Short mmCIF file of C-alpha atoms and ligand atoms in Angstrom, two decimals:
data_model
loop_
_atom_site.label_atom_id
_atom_site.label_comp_id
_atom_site.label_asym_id
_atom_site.label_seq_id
_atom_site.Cartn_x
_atom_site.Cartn_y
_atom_site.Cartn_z
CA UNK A 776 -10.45 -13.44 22.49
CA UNK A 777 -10.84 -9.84 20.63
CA UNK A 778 -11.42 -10.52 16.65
CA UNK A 779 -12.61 -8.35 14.08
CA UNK A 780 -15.17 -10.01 12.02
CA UNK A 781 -17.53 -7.14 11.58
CA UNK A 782 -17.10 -3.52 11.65
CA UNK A 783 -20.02 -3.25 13.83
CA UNK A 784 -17.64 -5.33 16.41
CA UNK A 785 -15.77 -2.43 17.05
CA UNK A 786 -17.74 1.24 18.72
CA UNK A 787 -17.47 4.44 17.18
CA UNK A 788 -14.65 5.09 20.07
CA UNK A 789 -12.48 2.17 19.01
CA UNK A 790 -12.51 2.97 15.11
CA UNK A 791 -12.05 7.05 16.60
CA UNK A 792 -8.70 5.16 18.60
CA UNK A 793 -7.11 3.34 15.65
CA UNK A 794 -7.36 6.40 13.46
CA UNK A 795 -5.65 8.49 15.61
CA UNK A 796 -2.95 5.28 16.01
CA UNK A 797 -2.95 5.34 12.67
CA UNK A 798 -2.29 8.74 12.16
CA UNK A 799 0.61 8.58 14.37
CA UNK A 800 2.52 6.08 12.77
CA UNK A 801 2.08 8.09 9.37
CA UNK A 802 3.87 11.20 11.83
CA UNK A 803 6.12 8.71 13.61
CA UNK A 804 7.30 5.55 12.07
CA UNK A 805 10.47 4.38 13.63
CA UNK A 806 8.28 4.80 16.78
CA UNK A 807 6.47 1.42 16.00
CA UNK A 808 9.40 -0.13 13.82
CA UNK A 809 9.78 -2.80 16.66
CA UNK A 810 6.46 -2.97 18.55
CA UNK A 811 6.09 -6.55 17.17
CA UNK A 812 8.93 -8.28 17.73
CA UNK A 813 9.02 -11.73 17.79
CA UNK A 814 5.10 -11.83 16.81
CA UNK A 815 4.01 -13.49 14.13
CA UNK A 816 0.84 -13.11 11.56
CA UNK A 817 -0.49 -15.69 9.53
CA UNK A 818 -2.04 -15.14 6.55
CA UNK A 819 -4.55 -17.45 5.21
CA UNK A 820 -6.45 -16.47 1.67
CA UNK A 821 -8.90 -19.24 0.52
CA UNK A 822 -9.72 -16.90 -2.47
CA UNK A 823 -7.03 -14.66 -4.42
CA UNK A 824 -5.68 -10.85 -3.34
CA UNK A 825 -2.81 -8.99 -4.21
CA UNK A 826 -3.40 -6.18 -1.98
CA UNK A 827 -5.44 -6.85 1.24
CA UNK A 828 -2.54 -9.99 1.77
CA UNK A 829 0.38 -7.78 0.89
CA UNK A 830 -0.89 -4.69 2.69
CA UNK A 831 -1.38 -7.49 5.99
CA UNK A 832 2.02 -8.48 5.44
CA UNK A 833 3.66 -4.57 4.83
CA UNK A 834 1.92 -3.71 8.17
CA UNK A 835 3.14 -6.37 10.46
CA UNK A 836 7.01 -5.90 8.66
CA UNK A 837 6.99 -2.41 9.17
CA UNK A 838 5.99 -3.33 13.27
CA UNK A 839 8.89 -5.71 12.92
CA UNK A 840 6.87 -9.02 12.82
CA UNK A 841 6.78 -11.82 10.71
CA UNK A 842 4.18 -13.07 8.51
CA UNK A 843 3.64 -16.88 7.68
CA UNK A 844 0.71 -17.98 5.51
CA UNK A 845 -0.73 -19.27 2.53
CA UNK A 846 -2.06 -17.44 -0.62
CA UNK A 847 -4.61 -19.83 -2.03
CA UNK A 848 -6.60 -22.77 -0.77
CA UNK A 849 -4.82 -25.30 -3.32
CA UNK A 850 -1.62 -24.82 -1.58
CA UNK A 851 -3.45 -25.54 2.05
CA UNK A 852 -5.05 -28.76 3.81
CA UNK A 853 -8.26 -27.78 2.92
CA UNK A 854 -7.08 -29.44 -0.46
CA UNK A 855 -7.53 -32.25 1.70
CA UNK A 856 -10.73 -31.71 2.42
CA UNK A 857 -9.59 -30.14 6.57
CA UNK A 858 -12.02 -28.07 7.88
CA UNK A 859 -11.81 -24.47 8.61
CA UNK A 860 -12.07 -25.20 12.68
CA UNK A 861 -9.12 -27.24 12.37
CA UNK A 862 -7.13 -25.28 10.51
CA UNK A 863 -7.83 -22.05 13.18
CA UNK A 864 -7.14 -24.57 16.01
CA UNK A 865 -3.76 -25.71 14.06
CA UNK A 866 -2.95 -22.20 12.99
CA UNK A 867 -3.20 -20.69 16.33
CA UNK A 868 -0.35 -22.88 17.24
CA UNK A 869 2.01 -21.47 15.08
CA UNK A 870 0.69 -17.62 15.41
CA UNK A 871 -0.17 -14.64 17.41
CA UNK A 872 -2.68 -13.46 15.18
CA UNK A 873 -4.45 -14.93 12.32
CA UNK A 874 -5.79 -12.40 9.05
CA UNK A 875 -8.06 -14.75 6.86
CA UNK A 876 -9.96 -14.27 3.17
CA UNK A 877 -12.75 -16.99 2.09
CA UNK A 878 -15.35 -17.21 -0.64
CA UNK A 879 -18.32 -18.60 2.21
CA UNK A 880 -19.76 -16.28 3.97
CA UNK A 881 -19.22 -16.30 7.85
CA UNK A 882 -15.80 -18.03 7.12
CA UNK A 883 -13.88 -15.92 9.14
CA UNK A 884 -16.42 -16.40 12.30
CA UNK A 885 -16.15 -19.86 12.32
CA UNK A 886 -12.12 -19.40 12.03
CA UNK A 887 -12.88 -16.80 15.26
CA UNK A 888 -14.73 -19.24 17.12
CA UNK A 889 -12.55 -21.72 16.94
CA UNK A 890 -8.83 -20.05 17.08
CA UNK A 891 -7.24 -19.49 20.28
CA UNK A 892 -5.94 -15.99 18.67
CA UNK A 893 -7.43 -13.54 17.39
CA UNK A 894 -8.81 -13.25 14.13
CA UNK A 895 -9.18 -11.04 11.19
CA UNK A 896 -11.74 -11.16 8.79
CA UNK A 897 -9.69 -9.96 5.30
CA UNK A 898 -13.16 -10.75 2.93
CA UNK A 899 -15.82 -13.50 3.17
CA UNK A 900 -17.66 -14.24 0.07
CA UNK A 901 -19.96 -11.42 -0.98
CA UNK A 902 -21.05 -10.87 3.30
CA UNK A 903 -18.05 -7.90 4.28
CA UNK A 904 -14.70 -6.93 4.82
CA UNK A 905 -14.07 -4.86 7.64
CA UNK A 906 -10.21 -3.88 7.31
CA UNK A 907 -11.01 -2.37 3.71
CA UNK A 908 -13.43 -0.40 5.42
CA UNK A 909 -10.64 1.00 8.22
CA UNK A 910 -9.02 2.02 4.82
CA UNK A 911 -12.00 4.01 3.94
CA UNK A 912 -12.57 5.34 6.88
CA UNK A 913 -8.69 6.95 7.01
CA UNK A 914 -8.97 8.31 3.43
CA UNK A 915 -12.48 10.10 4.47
CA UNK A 916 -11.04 11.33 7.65
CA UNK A 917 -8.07 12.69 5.99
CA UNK A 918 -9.71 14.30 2.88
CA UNK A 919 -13.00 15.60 4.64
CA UNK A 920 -12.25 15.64 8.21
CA UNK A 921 -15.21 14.22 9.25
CA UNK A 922 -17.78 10.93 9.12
CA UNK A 923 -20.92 13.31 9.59
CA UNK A 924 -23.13 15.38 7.00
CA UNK A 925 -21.88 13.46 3.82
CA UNK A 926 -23.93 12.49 1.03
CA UNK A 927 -21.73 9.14 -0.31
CA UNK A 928 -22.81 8.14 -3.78
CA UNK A 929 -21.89 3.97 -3.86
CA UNK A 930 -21.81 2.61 -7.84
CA UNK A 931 -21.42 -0.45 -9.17
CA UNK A 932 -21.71 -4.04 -7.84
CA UNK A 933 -23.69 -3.19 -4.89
CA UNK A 934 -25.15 -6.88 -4.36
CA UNK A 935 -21.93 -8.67 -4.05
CA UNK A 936 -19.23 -5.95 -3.46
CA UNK A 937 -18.74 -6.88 0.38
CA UNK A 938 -16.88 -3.54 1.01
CA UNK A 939 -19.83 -1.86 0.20
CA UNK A 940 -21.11 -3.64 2.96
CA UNK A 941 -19.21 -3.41 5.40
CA UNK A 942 -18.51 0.31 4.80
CA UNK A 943 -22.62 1.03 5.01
CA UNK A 944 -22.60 -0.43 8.31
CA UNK A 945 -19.73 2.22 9.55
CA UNK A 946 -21.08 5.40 8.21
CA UNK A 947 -24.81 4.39 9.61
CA UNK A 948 -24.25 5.39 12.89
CA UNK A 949 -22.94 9.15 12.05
CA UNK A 950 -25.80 11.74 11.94
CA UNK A 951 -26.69 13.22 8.58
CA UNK A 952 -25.60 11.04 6.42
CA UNK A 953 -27.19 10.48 2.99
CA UNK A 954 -26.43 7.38 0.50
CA UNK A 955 -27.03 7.45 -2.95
CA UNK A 956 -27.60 3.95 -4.52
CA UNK A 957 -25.91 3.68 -7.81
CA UNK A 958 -26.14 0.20 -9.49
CA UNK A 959 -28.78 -1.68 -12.19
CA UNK A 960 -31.23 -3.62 -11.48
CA UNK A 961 -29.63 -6.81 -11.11
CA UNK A 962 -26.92 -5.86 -8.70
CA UNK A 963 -28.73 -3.63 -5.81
CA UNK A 964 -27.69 -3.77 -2.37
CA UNK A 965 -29.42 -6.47 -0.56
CA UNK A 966 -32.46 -5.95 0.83
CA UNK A 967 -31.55 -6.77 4.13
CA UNK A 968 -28.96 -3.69 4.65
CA UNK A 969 -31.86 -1.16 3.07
CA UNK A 970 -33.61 -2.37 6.39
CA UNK A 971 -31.77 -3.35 8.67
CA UNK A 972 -29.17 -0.70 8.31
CA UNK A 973 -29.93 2.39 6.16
CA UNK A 974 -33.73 2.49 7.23
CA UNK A 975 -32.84 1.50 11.05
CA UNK A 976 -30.56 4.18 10.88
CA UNK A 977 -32.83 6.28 9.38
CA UNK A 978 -30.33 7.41 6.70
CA UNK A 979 -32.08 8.59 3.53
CA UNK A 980 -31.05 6.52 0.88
CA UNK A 981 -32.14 7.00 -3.14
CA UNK A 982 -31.76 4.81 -5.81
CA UNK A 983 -30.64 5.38 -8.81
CA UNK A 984 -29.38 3.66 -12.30
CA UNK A 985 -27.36 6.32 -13.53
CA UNK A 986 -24.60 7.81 -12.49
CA UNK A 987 -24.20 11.20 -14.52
CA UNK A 988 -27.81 12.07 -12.26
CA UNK A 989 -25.86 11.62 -9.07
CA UNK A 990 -22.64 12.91 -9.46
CA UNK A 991 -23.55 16.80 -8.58
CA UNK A 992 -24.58 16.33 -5.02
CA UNK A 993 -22.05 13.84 -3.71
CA UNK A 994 -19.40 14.36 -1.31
CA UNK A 995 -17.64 10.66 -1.79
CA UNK A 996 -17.80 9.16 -4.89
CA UNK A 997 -17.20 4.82 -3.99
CA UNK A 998 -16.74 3.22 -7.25
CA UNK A 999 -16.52 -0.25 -7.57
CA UNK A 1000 -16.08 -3.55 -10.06
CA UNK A 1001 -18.62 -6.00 -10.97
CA UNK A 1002 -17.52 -9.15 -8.82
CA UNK A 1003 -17.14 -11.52 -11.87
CA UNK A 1004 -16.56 -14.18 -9.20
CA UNK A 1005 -19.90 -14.62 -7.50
CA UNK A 1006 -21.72 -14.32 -10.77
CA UNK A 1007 -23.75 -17.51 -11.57
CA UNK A 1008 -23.11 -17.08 -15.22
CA UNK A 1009 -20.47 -15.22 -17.20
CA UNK A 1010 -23.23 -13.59 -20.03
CA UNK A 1011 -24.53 -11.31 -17.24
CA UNK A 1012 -21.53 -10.34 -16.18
CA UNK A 1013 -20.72 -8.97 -19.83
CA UNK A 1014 -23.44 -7.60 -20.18
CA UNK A 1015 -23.10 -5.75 -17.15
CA UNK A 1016 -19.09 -5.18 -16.51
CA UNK A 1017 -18.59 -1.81 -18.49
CA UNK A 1018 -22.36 -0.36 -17.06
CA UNK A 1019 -20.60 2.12 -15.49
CA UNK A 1020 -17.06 4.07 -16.06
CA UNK A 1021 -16.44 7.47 -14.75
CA UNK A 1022 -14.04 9.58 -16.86
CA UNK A 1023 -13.37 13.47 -16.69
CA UNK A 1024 -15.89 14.60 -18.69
CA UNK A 1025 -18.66 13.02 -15.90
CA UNK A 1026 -16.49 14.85 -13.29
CA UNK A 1027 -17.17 18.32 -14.95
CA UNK A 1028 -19.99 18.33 -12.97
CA UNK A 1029 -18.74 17.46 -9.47
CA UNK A 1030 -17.94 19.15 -6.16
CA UNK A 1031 -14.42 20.53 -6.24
CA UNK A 1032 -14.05 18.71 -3.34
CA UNK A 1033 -15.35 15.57 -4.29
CA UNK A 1034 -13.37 12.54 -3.18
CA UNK A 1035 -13.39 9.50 -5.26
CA UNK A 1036 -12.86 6.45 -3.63
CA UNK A 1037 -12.70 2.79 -5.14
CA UNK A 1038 -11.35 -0.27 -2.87
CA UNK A 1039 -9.51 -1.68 -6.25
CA UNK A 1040 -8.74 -3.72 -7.99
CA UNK A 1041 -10.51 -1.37 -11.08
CA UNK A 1042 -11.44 -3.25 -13.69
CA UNK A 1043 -13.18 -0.64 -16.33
CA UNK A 1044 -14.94 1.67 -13.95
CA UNK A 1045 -12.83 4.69 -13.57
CA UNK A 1046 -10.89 5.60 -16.62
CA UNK A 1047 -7.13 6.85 -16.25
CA UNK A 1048 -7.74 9.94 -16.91
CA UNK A 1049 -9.33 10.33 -13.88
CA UNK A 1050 -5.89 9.26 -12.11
CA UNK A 1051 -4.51 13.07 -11.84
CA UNK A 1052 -7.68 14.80 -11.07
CA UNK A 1053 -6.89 16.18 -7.52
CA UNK A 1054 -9.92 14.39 -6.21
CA UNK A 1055 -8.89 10.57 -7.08
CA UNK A 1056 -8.08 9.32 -3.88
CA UNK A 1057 -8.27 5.57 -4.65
CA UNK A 1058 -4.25 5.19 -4.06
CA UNK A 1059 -3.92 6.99 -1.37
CA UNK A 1060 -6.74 4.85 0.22
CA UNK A 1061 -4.41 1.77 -0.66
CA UNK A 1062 -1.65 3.64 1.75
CA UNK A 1063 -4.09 4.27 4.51
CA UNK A 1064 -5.04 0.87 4.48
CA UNK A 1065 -1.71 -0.49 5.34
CA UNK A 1066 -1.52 1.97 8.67
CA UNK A 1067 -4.60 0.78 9.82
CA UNK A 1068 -4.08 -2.38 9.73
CA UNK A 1069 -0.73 -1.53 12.09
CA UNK A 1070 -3.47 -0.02 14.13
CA UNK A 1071 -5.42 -2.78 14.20
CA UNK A 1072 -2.90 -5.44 14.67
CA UNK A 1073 -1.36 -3.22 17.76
CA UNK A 1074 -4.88 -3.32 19.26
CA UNK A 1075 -5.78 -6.80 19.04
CA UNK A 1076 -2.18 -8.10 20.17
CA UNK A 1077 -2.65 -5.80 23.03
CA UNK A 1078 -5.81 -7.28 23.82
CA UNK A 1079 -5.12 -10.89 23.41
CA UNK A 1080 -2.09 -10.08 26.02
CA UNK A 1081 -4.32 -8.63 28.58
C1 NCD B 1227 -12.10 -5.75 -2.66
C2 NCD B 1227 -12.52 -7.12 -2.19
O1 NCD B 1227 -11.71 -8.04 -2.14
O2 NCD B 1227 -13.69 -7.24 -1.87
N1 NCD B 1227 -10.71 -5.67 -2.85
C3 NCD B 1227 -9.91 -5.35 -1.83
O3 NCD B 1227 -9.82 -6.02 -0.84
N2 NCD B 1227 -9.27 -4.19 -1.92
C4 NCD B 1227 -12.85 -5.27 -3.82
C5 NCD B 1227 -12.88 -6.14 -5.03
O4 NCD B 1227 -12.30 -7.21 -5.09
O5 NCD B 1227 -13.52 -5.69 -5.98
#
């Protein structure tokens, strides 16, 4: 059974597929108004979302499916102390295709392994989240045109912001691609993706604590918010929530064509003036995430039917 756990679980030909599915339904919506019929997604967040659930459940109602699900772990058996095997064995009773969030890490694998359906990792704990990173992938494809010869600045929470991850792992296997490391101290990406990824890769990678240093040589700007819920204690988070806030002035010295990207919610990090410049394309990304994840629910229905 096909899931998507990882973005790494899909080749560069597969992601190359669903962005040209998703690209059609933005040309041809009534096309795929009814390609789900009768199928049903379940939606099962452990940990709280407004917009990876909603933009789930928007994508399988606009390929006429229904959606079933639960939107925090209070309101499901795990209350009652179930485990997450049994709930993807019960689940997959009642489903045809299961999109799950969870604070542990390698939640949504042990969901996989044990579902008779297939399975879509929406976020576990500070690890990844591949379907925000099909979201990225659209907006850069449809502002630059292309995955190769980008210099991508990430900033913020780089330890525990899992689509930071997960997008990291996509853009490694492009050529010419450089990543710029924006975060302090205490929240740098984990060592383990500087080696495994970025130096397997051999993508040159700097880091760097400041942002206004960056900002001139990027292509894609990735802003993101200090993830006040894996934080051990809530004095370091304080201390280091407003570290970083882009606002016009800082984009005076930008590419035109910069595009500025942030998975939201925003806390503090990109002020609202920033909201008309031509190259905020943090909303937009929220759109493209919702056709890709039509593409992706297309593909793994398909699959599962083969
Ligand atoms: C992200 C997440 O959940 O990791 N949000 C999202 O899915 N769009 C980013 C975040 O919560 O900061």
């Amino acid at each position: 059974m096909r899931s998507l756990i990882d973005i790494l679980d899909f080749t560069v030909e597969e992601l190359d597929a669903l962005i040209r599915t998703a690209c059609d339904i933005i040309d041809n919506p009534t096309a795929y108004a009814e390609r789900c019929r009768g199928k049903k997604l379940a939606t099962l967040f452990f940990e709280p979302s407004t917009r990876t659930r909603l933009s789930f459940e928007a994508a399988m109602l606009e390929l006429g499916g229904n959606v079933i699900g639960f939107s925090e772990a209070s309101s499901s058996s795990a209350a009652k102390g179930e485990s997450l095997a049994d709930t993807a064995r019960v689940i997959s009773c009642y489903a045809d295709i299961i999109a799950m969030r969870h604070p542990k890490e390698g939640a949504a694998l042990v969901a996989a392994n044990n579902a008779t359906v297939p399975v879509i990792n929406a976020g576990d704990g500070g690890h990844c989240h591949p379907t925000q990173t099909l979201a990225d992938l659209l907006t850069i494809y449809r502002e630059k045109g292309r995955f190769d010869n980008l210099t991508v600045g990430f900033c913020g929470d780089l330890k525990f912001g899992r689509t930071v991850h997960s997008l990291i792992n996509a853009l490694s296997r492009y050529a010419g691609i450089r990543v710029v490391l924006i975060s302090p101290e205490e929240l740098k990406l984990p060592s383990y993706i500087k080696k495994d990824v970025l130096a397997k890769a051999g993508i040159p990678y700097t880091q760097l604590t400041d942002l206004e240093e960056a900002i001139p040589q990027l292509d894609i700007l990735y802003m993101t918010r200090v993830q006040r819920e894996r934080f051990f204690n809530e004095e370091d988070y304080l201390r280091l929530k407003d570290r970083y806030i882009l606002d016009a002035k800082k984009l005076e010295t930008a590419k035109p064509d910069l595009c500025v990207m942030h998975p939201l919610p925003r806390v503090n990090e990109i002020s609202v003036d920033v909201d008309k410049d031509a190259r905020a394309c943090y909303f937009k990304q929220v759109l493209y995430g919702k056709y890709m994840r039509m593409a992706l629910i297309l593909k793994l229905l398909e699959e599962a039917a083969q």
